[in-house]
CSV table of C-alpha atoms and ligand atoms in Angstrom, one decimal:
chain,number,residue,atom,x,y,z
A,820,MET,CA,14.2,-23.0,15.2
A,821,ASN,CA,12.2,-25.7,17.1
A,822,HIS,CA,11.5,-24.4,20.6
A,823,ALA,CA,9.5,-27.5,21.7
A,824,ALA,CA,12.2,-28.6,24.1
A,825,ALA,CA,13.5,-25.2,25.1
A,826,ALA,CA,16.2,-25.5,27.6
A,827,ALA,CA,15.5,-23.9,31.0
A,828,GLY,CA,16.9,-20.4,31.1
A,829,GLU,CA,16.6,-19.5,27.4
A,830,TRP,CA,15.6,-15.9,26.7
A,831,TYR,CA,13.7,-15.2,23.5
A,832,ARG,CA,13.2,-11.5,22.6
A,833,PRO,CA,11.5,-11.5,19.2
A,834,ALA,CA,11.0,-8.2,17.3
A,835,SER,CA,7.7,-9.0,15.6
A,836,LEU,CA,4.4,-10.5,16.8
A,837,ALA,CA,4.7,-13.2,14.0
A,838,ASP,CA,8.0,-14.4,15.5
A,839,ALA,CA,6.6,-14.3,19.0
A,840,LEU,CA,3.6,-16.4,18.0
A,841,ALA,CA,5.8,-18.9,16.2
A,842,ILE,CA,7.9,-19.4,19.4
A,843,ARG,CA,4.6,-19.6,21.4
A,844,ALA,CA,3.3,-22.3,19.1
A,845,SER,CA,6.4,-24.5,18.8
A,846,ALA,CA,7.2,-24.3,22.5
A,847,ARG,CA,3.8,-25.8,23.5
A,848,GLY,CA,3.5,-24.0,26.8
A,849,THR,CA,7.2,-24.6,27.9
A,850,VAL,CA,8.2,-21.0,27.4
A,851,VAL,CA,6.7,-18.4,29.8
A,852,ALA,CA,5.6,-15.0,28.3
A,853,ILE,CA,7.0,-12.1,30.3
A,854,ALA,CA,6.1,-8.4,30.1
A,855,GLY,CA,7.0,-6.2,33.1
A,856,CYS,CA,7.8,-9.3,35.2
A,857,THR,CA,6.4,-7.7,38.4
A,858,ASP,CA,4.2,-10.7,39.1
A,859,LEU,CA,6.5,-13.4,37.7
A,860,MET,CA,9.6,-12.3,39.6
A,861,VAL,CA,7.8,-12.5,42.9
A,862,GLY,CA,6.9,-16.1,42.2
A,863,TRP,CA,10.3,-17.0,41.0
A,864,ASN,CA,12.0,-15.4,44.0
A,865,ALA,CA,9.7,-17.2,46.4
A,866,GLY,CA,10.1,-20.6,44.7
A,867,GLY,CA,13.9,-20.8,44.5
A,868,ARG,CA,13.5,-22.8,41.4
A,869,ARG,CA,15.5,-22.7,38.2
A,870,LEU,CA,14.2,-20.0,35.9
A,871,PRO,CA,12.1,-21.3,33.0
A,872,SER,CA,12.7,-20.2,29.4
A,873,VAL,CA,11.0,-17.0,28.7
A,874,LEU,CA,9.4,-15.1,25.8
A,875,ASP,CA,10.1,-11.5,26.4
A,876,LEU,CA,7.3,-9.3,24.8
A,877,SER,CA,9.0,-6.0,25.4
A,878,ALA,CA,10.3,-5.5,21.8
A,879,LEU,CA,7.0,-6.1,20.0
A,880,PRO,CA,5.7,-2.8,18.6
A,881,GLU,CA,2.3,-4.3,18.0
A,882,LEU,CA,1.8,-4.8,21.7
A,883,GLY,CA,3.1,-1.4,22.9
A,884,MET,CA,0.7,1.0,21.1
A,885,ILE,CA,-2.2,3.0,22.5
A,886,GLU,CA,-4.6,3.9,19.7
A,887,VAL,CA,-7.3,6.5,20.2
A,888,GLY,CA,-10.3,5.8,18.0
A,889,PRO,CA,-13.7,7.6,17.6
A,890,ASP,CA,-15.5,5.2,19.9
A,891,ALA,CA,-12.8,3.5,22.0
A,892,VAL,CA,-9.2,3.4,23.0
A,893,THR,CA,-7.2,0.3,22.1
A,894,ILE,CA,-4.4,-0.4,24.5
A,895,GLY,CA,-1.6,-2.8,23.6
A,896,ALA,CA,-1.0,-5.5,26.2
A,897,THR,CA,2.5,-4.3,27.1
A,898,ALA,CA,1.5,-0.7,27.7
A,899,CYS,CA,2.5,0.0,31.4
A,900,CYS,CA,0.3,1.5,34.1
A,901,ALA,CA,2.3,4.7,34.2
A,902,ARG,CA,1.7,5.3,30.4
A,903,ILE,CA,-2.0,4.5,30.7
A,904,ALA,CA,-2.5,6.8,33.7
A,905,ALA,CA,-0.8,9.7,31.9
A,906,HIS,CA,-2.4,9.2,28.5
A,907,PRO,CA,-4.6,12.3,27.7
A,908,ALA,CA,-7.4,10.3,26.1
A,909,ILE,CA,-7.6,7.8,28.9
A,910,ALA,CA,-7.3,10.4,31.6
A,911,GLY,CA,-10.0,12.5,29.9
A,912,ARG,CA,-12.5,10.0,28.7
A,913,LEU,CA,-11.8,6.7,30.6
A,914,SER,CA,-10.8,8.3,33.9
A,915,MET,CA,-11.6,5.2,36.0
A,916,LEU,CA,-8.9,3.4,34.0
A,917,ALA,CA,-6.4,6.2,34.6
A,918,CYS,CA,-7.3,6.0,38.3
A,919,SER,CA,-6.9,2.2,38.6
A,920,ALA,CA,-3.6,2.3,36.8
A,921,ARG,CA,-2.4,5.0,39.2
A,922,GLN,CA,-3.4,2.7,42.1
A,923,THR,CA,-1.6,-0.3,40.9
A,924,GLY,CA,1.3,-0.7,43.4
A,925,SER,CA,3.9,2.1,43.7
A,926,ILE,CA,5.2,4.4,41.0
A,927,ALA,CA,8.2,2.1,40.4
A,928,ILE,CA,5.7,-0.8,39.9
A,929,GLN,CA,3.6,1.3,37.5
A,930,ASN,CA,6.6,1.9,35.3
A,931,ARG,CA,6.9,-1.8,34.7
A,932,ALA,CA,3.5,-3.4,35.3
A,933,THR,CA,1.6,-3.9,32.1
A,934,LEU,CA,-2.2,-4.0,31.5
A,935,GLY,CA,-1.7,-7.3,29.8
A,936,GLY,CA,0.2,-8.8,32.7
A,937,ASN,CA,-2.4,-7.6,35.1
A,938,ILE,CA,-5.1,-9.4,33.1
A,939,MET,CA,-3.2,-12.5,32.3
A,940,ASN,CA,-2.0,-13.0,35.9
A,941,ALA,CA,-5.7,-13.4,36.5
A,942,SER,CA,-5.7,-12.4,40.2
A,943,PRO,CA,-9.2,-11.7,41.5
A,944,ALA,CA,-7.6,-8.8,43.5
A,945,ALA,CA,-6.1,-7.0,40.5
A,946,ASP,CA,-6.9,-3.4,40.2
A,947,ASN,CA,-7.6,-2.8,36.5
A,948,PRO,CA,-10.0,-5.7,35.7
A,949,PRO,CA,-13.0,-4.2,37.6
A,950,VAL,CA,-12.7,-1.0,35.5
A,951,LEU,CA,-12.5,-3.0,32.3
A,952,LEU,CA,-15.7,-4.8,33.3
A,953,ALA,CA,-17.5,-1.6,34.1
A,954,TYR,CA,-16.5,-0.1,30.8
A,955,GLY,CA,-17.5,-3.2,28.8
A,956,ALA,CA,-14.0,-3.8,27.4
A,957,GLN,CA,-13.0,-6.4,24.9
A,958,VAL,CA,-9.7,-8.4,24.7
A,959,THR,CA,-7.9,-9.5,21.5
A,960,LEU,CA,-5.8,-12.7,21.6
A,961,ALA,CA,-3.6,-13.9,18.8
A,962,SER,CA,-1.9,-17.2,17.8
A,963,LEU,CA,-0.6,-18.6,14.6
A,964,ARG,CA,-4.2,-19.9,14.1
A,965,GLY,CA,-5.4,-16.3,13.8
A,966,SER,CA,-6.8,-13.7,16.2
A,967,ARG,CA,-10.0,-13.5,18.2
A,968,THR,CA,-11.8,-10.7,20.2
A,969,LEU,CA,-13.8,-11.6,23.3
A,970,ASP,CA,-15.9,-9.7,25.7
A,971,TYR,CA,-13.7,-9.3,28.7
A,972,ALA,CA,-16.7,-10.2,30.9
A,973,THR,CA,-16.4,-13.8,29.6
A,974,PHE,CA,-12.6,-14.1,29.9
A,975,HIS,CA,-12.0,-15.3,33.5
A,976,THR,CA,-13.4,-18.8,33.8
A,977,GLY,CA,-12.2,-19.7,37.3
A,978,TYR,CA,-9.5,-18.8,39.9
A,979,LYS,CA,-6.4,-18.0,37.8
A,980,ARG,CA,-8.0,-19.5,34.7
A,981,THR,CA,-8.9,-17.7,31.5
A,982,LEU,CA,-10.1,-18.5,28.0
A,983,ALA,CA,-6.6,-18.0,26.6
A,984,GLU,CA,-5.1,-21.1,25.0
A,985,PRO,CA,-1.4,-22.0,25.7
A,986,ASP,CA,-0.3,-20.9,22.2
A,987,GLU,CA,-2.1,-17.5,22.4
A,988,LEU,CA,-0.8,-14.1,23.5
A,989,LEU,CA,-3.0,-11.2,24.7
A,990,VAL,CA,-2.5,-8.5,22.1
A,991,SER,CA,-4.7,-5.6,23.1
A,992,VAL,CA,-7.6,-4.4,25.2
A,993,THR,CA,-10.3,-2.2,23.6
A,994,VAL,CA,-12.1,0.1,26.0
A,995,PRO,CA,-15.3,1.9,24.7
A,996,TYR,CA,-16.0,5.4,25.8
A,997,PRO,CA,-19.0,5.6,28.2
A,998,ALA,CA,-22.2,7.3,27.0
A,999,PRO,CA,-22.2,11.1,27.5
A,1000,GLY,CA,-23.4,12.0,31.0
A,1001,ALA,CA,-22.7,8.6,32.5
A,1002,SER,CA,-21.4,8.6,36.1
A,1003,SER,CA,-18.1,6.9,36.9
A,1004,HIS,CA,-17.2,5.7,40.4
A,1005,TYR,CA,-14.0,3.8,41.3
A,1006,ARG,CA,-13.0,3.0,44.8
A,1007,LYS,CA,-10.3,0.6,46.1
A,1008,VAL,CA,-10.5,-0.3,49.8
A,1009,GLY,CA,-7.2,-1.6,51.2
A,1010,THR,CA,-5.2,-1.4,54.4
A,1011,ARG,CA,-3.4,1.7,53.2
A,1012,ARG,CA,-4.0,4.2,50.5
A,1013,ALA,CA,-1.0,3.0,48.4
A,1014,GLN,CA,0.9,-0.2,47.9
A,1015,ALA,CA,-1.9,-2.4,49.3
A,1016,ILE,CA,-3.8,-5.3,47.6
A,1017,SER,CA,-7.5,-4.5,47.8
A,1018,LYS,CA,-9.8,-5.9,50.5
A,1019,VAL,CA,-12.5,-5.1,47.9
A,1020,ALA,CA,-12.7,-2.7,45.0
A,1021,LEU,CA,-15.6,-1.4,42.9
A,1022,ALA,CA,-15.8,0.3,39.5
A,1023,ALA,CA,-19.3,1.5,38.6
A,1024,LEU,CA,-20.6,3.1,35.4
A,1025,ILE,CA,-24.2,4.4,35.8
A,1026,GLU,CA,-26.3,6.0,33.1
A,1027,THR,CA,-29.3,7.9,34.2
A,1028,THR,CA,-32.4,9.4,32.6
A,1029,ASP,CA,-32.5,13.2,32.2
A,1030,GLU,CA,-35.2,14.4,34.6
A,1031,ALA,CA,-34.2,17.6,36.5
A,1032,GLU,CA,-35.5,16.2,39.8
A,1033,PRO,CA,-33.2,13.6,41.3
A,1034,ALA,CA,-36.2,11.7,42.8
A,1035,SER,CA,-37.6,11.2,39.3
A,1036,ARG,CA,-34.4,10.0,37.7
A,1037,GLN,CA,-34.0,6.4,36.7
A,1038,VAL,CA,-31.1,4.1,36.0
A,1039,ARG,CA,-31.0,3.7,32.3
A,1040,ALA,CA,-28.2,1.2,32.4
A,1041,ALA,CA,-25.4,0.3,34.9
A,1042,ARG,CA,-22.3,-1.9,34.8
A,1043,PHE,CA,-20.1,-2.9,37.7
A,1044,GLY,CA,-16.8,-4.6,38.3
A,1045,PHE,CA,-15.6,-5.9,41.7
A,1046,ALA,CA,-12.1,-7.0,42.8
A,1047,SER,CA,-11.5,-9.4,45.8
A,1048,ALA,CA,-15.2,-10.3,45.9
A,1049,GLY,CA,-14.9,-13.8,44.4
A,1050,PRO,CA,-12.6,-16.2,42.5
A,1051,VAL,CA,-12.4,-13.9,39.5
A,1052,PRO,CA,-13.0,-10.2,38.8
A,1053,LEU,CA,-16.8,-10.1,39.0
A,1054,ALA,CA,-19.3,-8.1,36.9
A,1055,ALA,CA,-22.4,-8.4,39.1
A,1056,PRO,CA,-25.0,-8.9,36.3
A,1057,GLY,CA,-27.7,-9.5,38.8
A,1058,LEU,CA,-27.3,-6.1,40.3
A,1059,SER,CA,-27.3,-4.5,36.9
A,1060,ALA,CA,-30.5,-6.2,36.0
A,1061,ALA,CA,-32.1,-5.5,39.4
A,1062,ILE,CA,-31.7,-1.7,39.1
A,1063,ARG,CA,-32.1,-1.1,35.4
A,1064,GLY,CA,-35.2,1.0,34.7
A,1065,ARG,CA,-35.8,1.8,38.4
A,1066,ALA,CA,-36.1,5.3,39.9
A,1067,PHE,CA,-33.4,5.9,42.4
A,1068,PRO,CA,-35.7,6.2,45.4
A,1069,GLU,CA,-36.9,2.6,44.7
A,1070,ILE,CA,-33.3,1.3,44.9
A,1071,ASP,CA,-32.8,0.7,48.6
A,1072,ARG,CA,-30.1,-1.1,50.5
A,1073,ALA,CA,-32.1,-4.3,50.8
A,1074,LEU,CA,-32.5,-4.6,47.0
A,1075,VAL,CA,-28.7,-4.1,46.5
A,1076,GLU,CA,-27.9,-6.6,49.3
A,1077,ARG,CA,-30.2,-9.2,47.7
A,1078,ALA,CA,-28.7,-8.8,44.2
A,1079,LEU,CA,-25.1,-8.9,45.5
A,1080,ALA,CA,-25.8,-11.9,47.7
A,1081,SER,CA,-25.8,-14.1,44.5
A,1082,ASP,CA,-23.4,-12.0,42.3
A,1083,LEU,CA,-20.5,-12.0,44.8
A,1084,SER,CA,-18.8,-14.9,46.5
A,1085,PRO,CA,-16.1,-13.4,48.7
A,1086,ILE,CA,-13.9,-15.5,51.1
A,1087,ASP,CA,-12.1,-15.0,54.4
A,1088,ASP,CA,-8.4,-14.6,53.8
A,1089,ILE,CA,-5.3,-12.9,55.2
A,1090,ARG,CA,-6.5,-9.4,54.1
A,1091,SER,CA,-10.2,-9.5,55.2
A,1092,THR,CA,-13.3,-11.5,55.9
A,1093,ALA,CA,-16.2,-12.5,53.6
A,1094,ALA,CA,-18.6,-10.6,55.8
A,1095,TYR,CA,-16.6,-7.4,55.7
A,1096,ARG,CA,-16.3,-7.7,51.9
A,1097,ARG,CA,-20.0,-8.1,51.5
A,1098,GLN,CA,-20.9,-5.2,53.7
A,1099,VAL,CA,-18.3,-2.8,52.1
A,1100,SER,CA,-19.4,-3.9,48.6
A,1101,VAL,CA,-23.0,-2.8,49.4
A,1102,ASN,CA,-21.7,0.4,50.9
A,1103,LEU,CA,-19.7,1.2,47.8
A,1104,VAL,CA,-22.6,0.5,45.5
A,1105,MET,CA,-24.9,2.7,47.6
A,1106,ALA,CA,-22.4,5.5,47.5
A,1107,ALA,CA,-22.1,5.2,43.7
A,1108,LEU,CA,-25.9,5.2,43.2
A,1109,ALA,CA,-26.2,8.3,45.5
A,1110,GLU,CA,-23.6,10.2,43.4
A,1111,ALA,CA,-25.2,9.2,40.2
A,1112,SER,CA,-28.7,10.2,41.3
A,1113,HIS,CA,-27.7,13.7,42.6
A,1114,ALA,CA,-24.9,14.6,40.2
A,1115,PRO,CA,-25.3,12.6,37.0
A,1116,GLY,CA,-22.1,12.7,34.9
A,1117,ARG,CA,-19.9,13.1,38.0
A,1118,VAL,CA,-16.6,11.2,38.1
A,1119,LEU,CA,-15.9,10.2,41.6
A,1120,MET,CA,-12.5,8.8,42.4
A,1121,PRO,CA,-9.9,9.1,45.1
B,1094,FAD,C1,5.4,-4.7,45.1
B,1094,FAD,C2,4.2,-5.0,44.1
B,1094,FAD,C3,3.0,-4.3,44.3
B,1094,FAD,C4,2.0,-4.6,43.5
B,1094,FAD,N1,0.8,-4.0,43.6
B,1094,FAD,C5,-0.3,-4.2,42.8
B,1094,FAD,C6,-1.5,-3.5,43.0
B,1094,FAD,O1,-1.6,-2.6,43.8
B,1094,FAD,N2,-2.5,-3.8,42.1
B,1094,FAD,C7,-2.4,-4.8,41.2
B,1094,FAD,O2,-3.4,-5.0,40.5
B,1094,FAD,N3,-1.3,-5.5,41.0
B,1094,FAD,C8,-0.2,-5.2,41.8
B,1094,FAD,N4,1.0,-6.0,41.7
B,1094,FAD,C9,1.0,-7.1,40.7
B,1094,FAD,C10,1.6,-6.7,39.3
B,1094,FAD,O3,2.4,-5.6,39.4
B,1094,FAD,C11,0.5,-6.5,38.3
B,1094,FAD,O4,-0.4,-7.6,38.2
B,1094,FAD,C12,1.1,-6.2,36.9
B,1094,FAD,O5,0.1,-5.5,36.1
B,1094,FAD,C13,1.6,-7.4,36.2
B,1094,FAD,O6,2.1,-7.0,34.9
B,1094,FAD,P1,3.5,-7.4,34.4
B,1094,FAD,O7,3.7,-6.8,33.1
B,1094,FAD,O8,4.6,-7.2,35.4
B,1094,FAD,O9,3.3,-9.0,34.3
B,1094,FAD,P2,4.3,-10.2,34.2
B,1094,FAD,O10,4.8,-10.5,35.6
B,1094,FAD,O11,5.3,-10.0,33.2
B,1094,FAD,O12,3.3,-11.4,33.8
B,1094,FAD,C14,2.2,-11.8,34.5
B,1094,FAD,C15,1.5,-13.0,33.9
B,1094,FAD,O13,0.9,-12.6,32.7
B,1094,FAD,C16,1.4,-13.4,31.6
B,1094,FAD,N5,1.5,-12.4,30.5
B,1094,FAD,C17,2.0,-11.2,30.5
B,1094,FAD,N6,1.7,-10.5,29.3
B,1094,FAD,C18,1.1,-11.4,28.5
B,1094,FAD,C19,0.6,-11.4,27.2
B,1094,FAD,N7,0.6,-10.3,26.4
B,1094,FAD,N8,0.0,-12.5,26.7
B,1094,FAD,C20,-0.1,-13.6,27.4
B,1094,FAD,N9,0.3,-13.7,28.7
B,1094,FAD,C21,0.9,-12.6,29.2
B,1094,FAD,C22,2.7,-13.9,32.1
B,1094,FAD,O14,3.1,-15.1,31.4
B,1094,FAD,C23,2.4,-14.1,33.5
B,1094,FAD,O15,1.7,-15.3,33.7
B,1094,FAD,C24,2.1,-5.7,42.5
B,1094,FAD,C25,3.3,-6.4,42.3
B,1094,FAD,C26,4.4,-6.0,43.1
B,1094,FAD,C27,5.6,-6.8,43.0
């Protein structure tokens, strides 16, 4: 079938990834991929426009799996937040991801909202991307031309823009386990504790050296992810570089402020101000560092 001129309102629900990619390729961007539809339906309701033709990904077994490997968990793009939060390997070894999935909207939303949709919607305020940045995740895309795996840190190229081509689908996300003893810290700051888009959110993964005295411990490596702190989910590489190899007492607020001044580019909008976002971002990093220095290996989450 040639889908190049798909009539508005067509609903394609292929049962294999190969068929889905064939539709994606021949439709040349005119057929919208849908997963849980929690982002798309909001836009369609608001717009009052005629529904586009859609490629429903919900019957593709290749996209629904969660595979536990020796070094990482690979999560299919259509796995929903409720499944991710409840998965024993994710709750046990990637607890920041279980936490961010549990903070994605309400329970009803979590039952539909997929990890792939959260990434591909490419909102800088989305809850799961900061965690994927902190863990150093990779994303796998597929098209009829083949598949490719990219560091998630390179994936968002600008506001609502990604490296995905129009004929590609996001297939899976691979999240490596953190080094033993690493401290995890996830915090979403919003108007309420549930059903609120973040004013700012931080995921931090901090590895420390093993000295018994907190004052002698150093940051061996640290990775961060921020939401609502710029046009895309941000990794703050300047901060990671500024604190790597330093003893905790040397890392003061001024150093963190300086690093984040260039890593983050928050804006004033309906939810908050740029100044508030900058200040809270520094507070959250300082809290994560304090936890990591005093209780290495702790998992700190709401
Ligand atoms: C009431 C409400 C509350 C919400 N609260 C939150 C919240 O607290 N935190 C948060 O982060 N989000 C929240 N959201 C947004 C939304 O629920 C999430 O972004 C969700 O993860 C989107 O997933 P989905 O499967 O519903 O995506 P869909 O709406 O189906 O798709 C979203 C986008 O991704 C594309 N897409 C989906 N899957 C693929 C794929 N495999 N390959 C290529 N493209 C794909 C679609 O074409 C579309 O552009 C909320 C939404 C609602 C309605």
